[in-house]
C-alpha positions in Angstrom: 0.0 0.0 0.0 1.3 3.5 -0.8 2.0 6.2 1.7 -0.8 8.2 0.2 -3.3 5.4 0.7 -2.2 5.1 4.3 -2.7 8.8 4.9 -6.1 8.8 3.2 -7.3 6.1 5.7 -6.4 8.3 8.7 -8.8 11.1 7.8 -11.9 10.3 9.9 -10.0 10.4 13.1 -8.1 13.5 12.2 -11.3 15.3 11.4 -12.6 14.5 14.8 -9.4 15.7 16.3 -9.7 19.0 14.4 -13.2 19.5 15.7 -12.0 18.9 19.3 -9.2 21.5 18.7 -11.6 24.2 17.7 -12.3 25.7 21.2 -8.5 26.1 21.7 -8.0 28.1 18.5 -11.3 29.8 17.8 -10.1 33.2 19.0 -7.4 33.1 16.3 -10.0 32.6 13.6 -12.2 35.5 12.2 -15.2 36.6 14.3 -18.7 36.8 12.8 -19.2 40.1 10.9 -15.5 40.5 9.9 -14.5 40.9 6.3 -12.2 37.9 5.5 -10.1 36.6 2.7 -8.8 33.0 2.6 -5.7 32.3 0.5 -3.7 29.2 -0.6 -2.1 27.5 -3.5 -3.0 24.3 -5.3 -5.0 22.0 -2.9 -4.9 24.7 -0.2 -6.6 27.1 -2.7 -9.5 24.7 -3.2 -9.9 24.3 0.5 -9.9 28.1 0.8 -12.7 28.3 -1.8 -14.8 25.7 0.1 -14.2 27.4 3.5 -15.0 30.9 2.1 -18.3 29.7 0.7 -19.2 27.9 3.9 -18.5 31.0 6.1 -20.3 33.5 3.9 -23.3 31.2 3.4 -23.5 30.7 7.2 -24.1 34.5 7.5 -20.7 35.3 9.1 -19.7 38.0 6.7 -18.1 38.6 3.4 -15.5 36.0 2.7 -13.4 35.9 -0.4 -10.9 33.3 -1.6 -7.9 33.8 -3.9 -5.0 32.0 -5.2 -2.2 33.6 -3.2 -0.5 34.7 -6.4 -3.7 36.5 -7.6 -4.6 38.5 -4.5 -5.7 41.9 -5.8 -3.4 44.8 -4.9 -5.0 47.3 -2.7 -7.7 45.0 -1.4 -8.1 45.2 2.4 -9.7 42.9 4.9 -10.2 42.6 8.6 -8.5 39.1 8.6 -6.6 37.0 6.1 -6.6 33.3 6.7 -3.8 31.5 4.9 -3.5 27.7 4.4 -0.1 26.2 3.7 0.7 22.6 4.6 4.5 23.1 4.4 4.6 26.6 5.8 7.1 27.5 3.1 4.9 28.4 0.1 6.4 31.6 -1.4 3.2 33.1 -2.7 1.5 32.8 0.6 4.4 34.3 2.6 4.3 37.2 0.1 0.6 37.9 0.6 1.0 38.0 4.3 3.9 40.4 4.2 1.9 42.9 2.0 -0.4 44.2 4.7 -3.8 43.3 3.1 -5.4 42.9 6.5 -5.4 44.2 10.1 -4.6 40.6 11.2 -3.5 37.4 9.6 -3.6 33.7 10.7 -1.9 30.7 9.1 -3.2 27.1 9.2 -0.2 24.8 8.7 1.4 21.5 9.5 4.8 23.1 10.0 4.5 26.1 12.4 8.2 27.3 12.3 8.6 28.1 8.6 8.7 31.4 6.7 5.0 31.7 6.2 4.4 31.4 10.0 7.0 34.2 10.5 4.9 36.5 8.3 1.6 35.7 10.1 0.2 37.3 13.2 -1.1 34.0 14.5 -0.6 30.3 13.7 -2.9 27.3 14.0 -0.7 24.2 13.9 -2.0 20.8 12.7 1.2 18.8 12.8 -0.8 15.6 13.5 -2.2 16.0 9.9 1.1 16.4 8.2 2.0 14.0 5.3 5.0 12.3 3.9 3.4 12.0 0.4 3.9 14.9 -2.0 0.2 14.6 -2.8 -2.0 16.4 -0.2 -5.0 14.5 1.2 -5.4 14.5 5.0 -3.9 17.9 5.8 -6.2 19.7 3.5 -9.3 18.0 4.6 -8.4 18.4 8.2 -7.8 22.1 7.8 -11.2 22.4 6.0 -12.9 20.4 8.7 -11.6 22.9 11.3 -12.9 25.9 9.3 -16.1 24.1 8.5 -16.7 23.6 12.3 -15.9 27.2 12.9 -18.6 28.2 10.4 -21.1 26.2 12.4 -21.2 22.9 10.5 -19.8 20.8 13.4 -21.4 17.5 12.5 -20.0 14.0 13.1 -21.6 12.8 9.8 -18.6 13.6 7.6 -16.2 11.4 9.7 -18.8 8.6 9.9 -19.5 8.7 6.2 -15.7 8.9 5.4 -15.3 5.6 7.4 -18.0 4.1 5.1 -16.3 5.5 2.1 -13.0 3.9 3.0 -14.6 0.5 3.3 -16.9 0.3 0.3 -16.2 -0.7 -3.3 -15.3 2.1 -5.6 -18.3 3.4 -7.6 -16.6 2.8 -11.0 -13.6 0.8 -12.3 -11.0 3.7 -12.7 -9.2 1.9 -15.5 -12.3 1.9 -17.7 -12.7 5.7 -17.5 -11.2 7.9 -20.2 -12.4 11.3 -18.8 -13.6 12.6 -15.5 -15.8 15.6 -14.8 -16.3 16.7 -11.2 -19.2 19.0 -10.2 -20.2 20.9 -7.1 -22.6 23.6 -5.8 -21.6 26.3 -3.3 -18.8 25.1 -1.0 -18.5 21.8 -2.8 -17.2 23.5 -6.0 -13.9 23.6 -4.2 -14.1 19.9 -3.5 -14.8 19.2 -7.2 -11.7 21.1 -8.2 -9.7 19.2 -5.6 -10.9 15.9 -6.8 -9.9 16.8 -10.3 -6.4 17.8 -9.1 -5.9 14.6 -7.2 -6.5 12.4 -10.3 -4.3 14.7 -12.5 -1.5 14.7 -9.9 -1.5 11.0 -8.9 -2.7 9.3 -12.0 -2.1 11.7 -14.9 -5.8 11.5 -15.7 -7.9 13.8 -18.0 -10.1 15.6 -15.5 -12.2 18.8 -15.4 -14.2 20.5 -12.7 -17.1 23.0 -12.7 -20.0 24.4 -10.8 -22.7 21.9 -11.5 -25.0 24.2 -13.5 -22.1 25.4 -15.6 -21.8 21.9 -16.9 -24.4 22.4 -19.6 -22.6 25.5 -20.8 -20.0 23.7 -22.9 -18.4 21.0 -20.7 -21.1 18.5 -21.5 -19.6 18.3 -25.0 -16.7 16.2 -23.8 -18.9 13.7 -22.0 -19.9 10.4 -23.5 -19.4 6.7 -23.2 -16.3 6.1 -21.1 -16.5 9.3 -19.1 -17.7 9.9 -15.6 -19.6 12.9 -14.1 -19.1 12.9 -10.4 -21.2 15.2 -8.2 -20.3 16.4 -4.7 -23.7 16.6 -3.2 -27.0 15.5 -4.8 -27.1 16.1 -8.6 -30.1 17.9 -10.1 -32.4 15.2 -11.5 -32.7 16.9 -14.9 -29.0 17.3 -15.2 -28.5 13.7 -14.3 -30.8 12.7 -17.1 -28.8 14.7 -19.5 -25.6 13.1 -18.4 -27.1 9.6 -18.9 -28.5 10.7 -22.3 -25.0 11.4 -23.6 -23.8 8.0 -22.4 -21.7 9.1 -19.4 -21.7 7.5 -16.0 -23.1 9.5 -13.0 -21.4 9.1 -9.6 -23.6 10.7 -6.9 -22.7 9.1 -3.6 -25.1 9.3 -0.7 -22.3 10.6 1.5 -21.2 13.9 3.1 -19.4 15.7 0.2 -16.1 15.6 2.1 -16.5 11.9 2.5 -17.1 11.6 -1.3 -13.8 13.4 -1.8 -12.2 10.6 0.2 -13.6 8.1 -2.2 -12.2 10.2 -5.1 -8.8 10.2 -3.4 -9.0 6.4 -3.3 -9.8 6.4 -7.0 -6.7 8.5 -7.8 -4.5 6.0 -5.9 -6.0 2.9 -7.5 -5.8 4.4 -11.0 -2.2 5.5 -10.5 -1.1 2.1 -9.3 -3.0 0.5 -12.2 -1.0 2.7 -14.6 2.3 1.8 -12.9 2.7 5.2 -11.3 3.8 6.0 -7.8 1.0 8.2 -6.3 3.3 9.4 -3.5 5.7 11.2 -5.9 3.9 12.5 -9.0 6.1 13.6 -11.8 7.3 17.3 -11.9 6.0 18.0 -8.4 7.6 18.7 -5.0 6.1 19.0 -1.5 6.2 22.8 -1.7 6.8 25.5 -4.3 9.6 27.8 -3.0 10.5 30.6 -5.4 13.7 32.7 -5.6 15.4 35.1 -7.9 13.4 36.3 -10.9 10.4 34.1 -10.1 9.7 36.3 -7.0 9.5 39.5 -9.0 6.1 38.5 -10.5 4.5 38.4 -7.0 
């Protein structure tokens, strides 16, 4: 079994641990009514998008999410929340050093890196750190913490994830030529993350969209051999359209974060079937650290 598979399997307990941690760190996180921006890169960006949607939809105040490299110059917030597993991501450190907010807080697995040095406060999740280059459990544990802080402090996600770890995969990954992941609201970020996992680990052709955008062009690539995977219930009319073009619908009766765990398992199984090592995808490293001319574009 790969390191990534081992780390995927630890998620339910880590999510419970993150929820138990919330009372200790709640004062570091934004208070209701504050203007907030959540930033990250790669997987952390998609968790930022999910968390921002959860917070704003819960009525806690305006909450934006940006790739750290795309933070608008001159934009000001009460609080910036940064997510960085390694604590070394150059774009995130740069954003925190530019004074976009009255206060900043970092969620990280490594609390003594350069990003932490640029933040006003740090929430450390070392128990969720990973050896695999591919992020799985740190990202979902950070999101679980932010999800609980937004008021969605339910045990169902962890219970469903345990089920998702012990059930058959919904499709044979080796029989799929193309994957489209769909979400609504906070689960759009999960859809993007699922697509990233299959691209990273298995070099698969994947796309991700807000569910109702799927009709506006992306449906043209769907057909026999493709999968359309919905995070959360798929609109019945849209499901009929997917079936009509010959694609397979995956719409698991699980909490959306638990459905992501199943997608992570798919990524590992497909990688191994293709003779790839899911722990060390080609061209990737654990963290992107920029220097020299690369820093001038930030």
